[in-house]
PDB file of C-alpha atoms in Angstrom:
ATOM      1  CA  UNK A   1      28.144 110.540 130.627  1.00  0.00           C
ATOM      2  CA  UNK A   2      24.704 110.187 132.193  1.00  0.00           C
ATOM      3  CA  UNK A   3      21.201 111.590 131.871  1.00  0.00           C
ATOM      4  CA  UNK A   4      19.946 114.093 134.444  1.00  0.00           C
ATOM      5  CA  UNK A   5      16.213 114.269 135.042  1.00  0.00           C
ATOM      6  CA  UNK A   6      14.410 117.622 135.173  1.00  0.00           C
ATOM      7  CA  UNK A   7      14.329 117.119 138.965  1.00  0.00           C
ATOM      8  CA  UNK A   8      18.144 117.169 139.074  1.00  0.00           C
ATOM      9  CA  UNK A   9      18.506 113.447 139.800  1.00  0.00           C
ATOM     10  CA  UNK A  10      21.282 111.836 137.766  1.00  0.00           C
ATOM     11  CA  UNK A  11      20.806 108.406 136.233  1.00  0.00           C
ATOM     12  CA  UNK A  12      23.490 105.745 135.928  1.00  0.00           C
ATOM     13  CA  UNK A  13      26.400 106.382 133.577  1.00  0.00           C
ATOM     14  CA  UNK A  14      25.761 104.985 130.115  1.00  0.00           C
ATOM     15  CA  UNK A  15      29.115 105.907 128.558  1.00  0.00           C
ATOM     16  CA  UNK A  16      32.618 105.938 130.032  1.00  0.00           C
ATOM     17  CA  UNK A  17      36.011 106.356 128.459  1.00  0.00           C
ATOM     18  CA  UNK A  18      39.464 106.296 130.006  1.00  0.00           C
ATOM     19  CA  UNK A  19      42.541 107.937 128.482  1.00  0.00           C
ATOM     20  CA  UNK A  20      46.166 108.076 129.650  1.00  0.00           C
ATOM     21  CA  UNK A  21      48.338 110.906 128.430  1.00  0.00           C
ATOM     22  CA  UNK A  22      51.842 112.217 129.073  1.00  0.00           C
ATOM     23  CA  UNK A  23      51.816 115.961 128.683  1.00  0.00           C
ATOM     24  CA  UNK A  24      55.070 117.918 128.206  1.00  0.00           C
ATOM     25  CA  UNK A  25      55.451 121.192 130.152  1.00  0.00           C
ATOM     26  CA  UNK A  26      53.368 124.066 128.748  1.00  0.00           C
ATOM     27  CA  UNK A  27      51.510 121.792 126.316  1.00  0.00           C
ATOM     28  CA  UNK A  28      47.815 121.012 126.021  1.00  0.00           C
ATOM     29  CA  UNK A  29      45.902 118.171 124.431  1.00  0.00           C
ATOM     30  CA  UNK A  30      42.298 117.812 123.313  1.00  0.00           C
ATOM     31  CA  UNK A  31      40.290 114.647 123.785  1.00  0.00           C
ATOM     32  CA  UNK A  32      36.927 114.435 122.018  1.00  0.00           C
ATOM     33  CA  UNK A  33      33.955 112.160 122.516  1.00  0.00           C
ATOM     34  CA  UNK A  34      31.108 111.999 120.005  1.00  0.00           C
ATOM     35  CA  UNK A  35      27.760 110.733 121.323  1.00  0.00           C
ATOM     36  CA  UNK A  36      25.127 109.815 118.760  1.00  0.00           C
ATOM     37  CA  UNK A  37      21.388 110.267 119.195  1.00  0.00           C
ATOM     38  CA  UNK A  38      20.960 106.476 119.076  1.00  0.00           C
ATOM     39  CA  UNK A  39      23.293 106.174 122.081  1.00  0.00           C
ATOM     40  CA  UNK A  40      21.740 108.796 124.380  1.00  0.00           C
ATOM     41  CA  UNK A  41      18.078 108.576 123.274  1.00  0.00           C
ATOM     42  CA  UNK A  42      17.155 105.533 125.432  1.00  0.00           C
ATOM     43  CA  UNK A  43      18.397 107.352 128.537  1.00  0.00           C
ATOM     44  CA  UNK A  44      16.733 110.775 128.250  1.00  0.00           C
ATOM     45  CA  UNK A  45      13.172 112.058 128.524  1.00  0.00           C
ATOM     46  CA  UNK A  46      11.472 115.223 127.301  1.00  0.00           C
ATOM     47  CA  UNK A  47      12.978 117.611 129.842  1.00  0.00           C
ATOM     48  CA  UNK A  48      16.258 115.866 130.628  1.00  0.00           C
ATOM     49  CA  UNK A  49      19.852 116.950 130.162  1.00  0.00           C
ATOM     50  CA  UNK A  50      23.150 115.155 129.702  1.00  0.00           C
ATOM     51  CA  UNK A  51      25.887 115.474 132.321  1.00  0.00           C
ATOM     52  CA  UNK A  52      29.485 114.952 131.286  1.00  0.00           C
ATOM     53  CA  UNK A  53      31.996 114.507 134.084  1.00  0.00           C
ATOM     54  CA  UNK A  54      35.712 114.644 133.309  1.00  0.00           C
ATOM     55  CA  UNK A  55      38.209 113.723 135.997  1.00  0.00           C
ATOM     56  CA  UNK A  56      41.958 113.367 135.929  1.00  0.00           C
ATOM     57  CA  UNK A  57      44.806 112.531 138.250  1.00  0.00           C
ATOM     58  CA  UNK A  58      48.321 113.944 138.095  1.00  0.00           C
ATOM     59  CA  UNK A  59      50.402 110.815 138.601  1.00  0.00           C
ATOM     60  CA  UNK A  60      53.445 112.618 140.015  1.00  0.00           C
ATOM     61  CA  UNK A  61      51.556 114.572 142.714  1.00  0.00           C
ATOM     62  CA  UNK A  62      48.336 112.576 143.166  1.00  0.00           C
ATOM     63  CA  UNK A  63      46.335 115.769 142.580  1.00  0.00           C
ATOM     64  CA  UNK A  64      42.804 115.115 141.308  1.00  0.00           C
ATOM     65  CA  UNK A  65      41.088 117.476 138.864  1.00  0.00           C
ATOM     66  CA  UNK A  66      37.407 117.283 137.942  1.00  0.00           C
ATOM     67  CA  UNK A  67      34.906 119.256 135.901  1.00  0.00           C
ATOM     68  CA  UNK A  68      31.238 118.759 135.039  1.00  0.00           C
ATOM     69  CA  UNK A  69      29.273 120.059 132.086  1.00  0.00           C
ATOM     70  CA  UNK A  70      25.472 119.999 131.977  1.00  0.00           C
ATOM     71  CA  UNK A  71      24.133 119.968 128.416  1.00  0.00           C
ATOM     72  CA  UNK A  72      20.470 120.927 128.055  1.00  0.00           C
ATOM     73  CA  UNK A  73      18.719 119.256 125.152  1.00  0.00           C
ATOM     74  CA  UNK A  74      16.713 121.873 123.303  1.00  0.00           C
ATOM     75  CA  UNK A  75      13.213 121.306 122.015  1.00  0.00           C
ATOM     76  CA  UNK A  76      12.879 122.400 118.382  1.00  0.00           C
ATOM     77  CA  UNK A  77      10.986 125.611 117.668  1.00  0.00           C
ATOM     78  CA  UNK A  78       7.568 125.960 116.115  1.00  0.00           C
ATOM     79  CA  UNK A  79       7.243 128.795 113.606  1.00  0.00           C
ATOM     80  CA  UNK A  80       3.837 130.507 113.428  1.00  0.00           C
ATOM     81  CA  UNK A  81       2.920 132.796 110.527  1.00  0.00           C
ATOM     82  CA  UNK A  82      -0.392 134.578 109.923  1.00  0.00           C
ATOM     83  CA  UNK A  83      -1.478 133.958 106.327  1.00  0.00           C
ATOM     84  CA  UNK A  84      -4.111 136.669 106.278  1.00  0.00           C
ATOM     85  CA  UNK A  85      -5.514 139.598 108.239  1.00  0.00           C
ATOM     86  CA  UNK A  86      -6.630 139.014 111.820  1.00  0.00           C
ATOM     87  CA  UNK A  87     -10.178 140.346 112.083  1.00  0.00           C
ATOM     88  CA  UNK A  88     -12.280 140.037 115.241  1.00  0.00           C
ATOM     89  CA  UNK A  89     -14.945 137.369 114.833  1.00  0.00           C
ATOM     90  CA  UNK A  90     -13.410 135.951 111.641  1.00  0.00           C
ATOM     91  CA  UNK A  91     -11.258 132.848 111.136  1.00  0.00           C
ATOM     92  CA  UNK A  92      -7.528 133.567 110.934  1.00  0.00           C
ATOM     93  CA  UNK A  93      -5.389 131.305 108.708  1.00  0.00           C
ATOM     94  CA  UNK A  94      -2.143 130.368 110.459  1.00  0.00           C
ATOM     95  CA  UNK A  95       0.790 128.365 109.108  1.00  0.00           C
ATOM     96  CA  UNK A  96       2.679 126.231 111.644  1.00  0.00           C
ATOM     97  CA  UNK A  97       6.108 124.874 110.691  1.00  0.00           C
ATOM     98  CA  UNK A  98       8.001 122.234 112.638  1.00  0.00           C
ATOM     99  CA  UNK A  99      11.178 120.559 111.407  1.00  0.00           C
ATOM    100  CA  UNK A 100      12.014 117.138 112.829  1.00  0.00           C
ATOM    101  CA  UNK A 101      15.672 117.316 113.939  1.00  0.00           C
ATOM    102  CA  UNK A 102      15.870 113.607 114.767  1.00  0.00           C
ATOM    103  CA  UNK A 103      17.325 110.867 112.558  1.00  0.00           C
ATOM    104  CA  UNK A 104      14.072 108.903 112.755  1.00  0.00           C
ATOM    105  CA  UNK A 105      10.456 109.564 111.781  1.00  0.00           C
ATOM    106  CA  UNK A 106       8.071 110.999 114.367  1.00  0.00           C
ATOM    107  CA  UNK A 107       4.586 109.563 114.616  1.00  0.00           C
ATOM    108  CA  UNK A 108       1.509 110.147 116.723  1.00  0.00           C
ATOM    109  CA  UNK A 109       2.192 113.865 117.076  1.00  0.00           C
ATOM    110  CA  UNK A 110      -0.614 116.374 117.523  1.00  0.00           C
ATOM    111  CA  UNK A 111      -0.784 120.155 117.632  1.00  0.00           C
ATOM    112  CA  UNK A 112      -2.955 122.098 120.051  1.00  0.00           C
ATOM    113  CA  UNK A 113      -3.407 125.817 119.575  1.00  0.00           C
ATOM    114  CA  UNK A 114      -4.690 128.131 122.284  1.00  0.00           C
ATOM    115  CA  UNK A 115      -5.118 131.864 122.464  1.00  0.00           C
ATOM    116  CA  UNK A 116      -7.302 134.767 123.497  1.00  0.00           C
ATOM    117  CA  UNK A 117     -10.818 134.317 122.172  1.00  0.00           C
ATOM    118  CA  UNK A 118     -10.413 130.636 121.322  1.00  0.00           C
ATOM    119  CA  UNK A 119     -13.241 129.090 123.278  1.00  0.00           C
ATOM    120  CA  UNK A 120     -12.541 125.411 122.676  1.00  0.00           C
ATOM    121  CA  UNK A 121      -9.127 124.506 121.282  1.00  0.00           C
ATOM    122  CA  UNK A 122      -9.146 121.421 119.074  1.00  0.00           C
ATOM    123  CA  UNK A 123      -6.130 119.169 118.641  1.00  0.00           C
ATOM    124  CA  UNK A 124      -5.041 118.726 115.034  1.00  0.00           C
ATOM    125  CA  UNK A 125      -3.309 115.534 113.895  1.00  0.00           C
ATOM    126  CA  UNK A 126      -0.019 116.134 112.125  1.00  0.00           C
TER     127      UNK A 126
END
């Protein structure tokens, strides 16, 4: 498991596991790997993804199998709701909702709103 930058460049692996299995004919087996936020957070930036590479070797034939999965980390949504009528030349009350999906507090965040007719957007501390 490694982080992949928005440019496509992969970083060094930060998690590896190795499993040996004997699989009877016609059978399948599932192997799971849970990765916590605390484990991947130091390795990813705002626009990064996680790349999981699984590889296996069939001992009897020497055949190698491999598969990669790129997992994009999604930025949480902002919800905007007008709290009153939008009238030209008048202030429009807007409610902005953001839910922190992380297991730690966020600090130093600011909100900047832009739109048609807004001459000078002002950042608002959250």
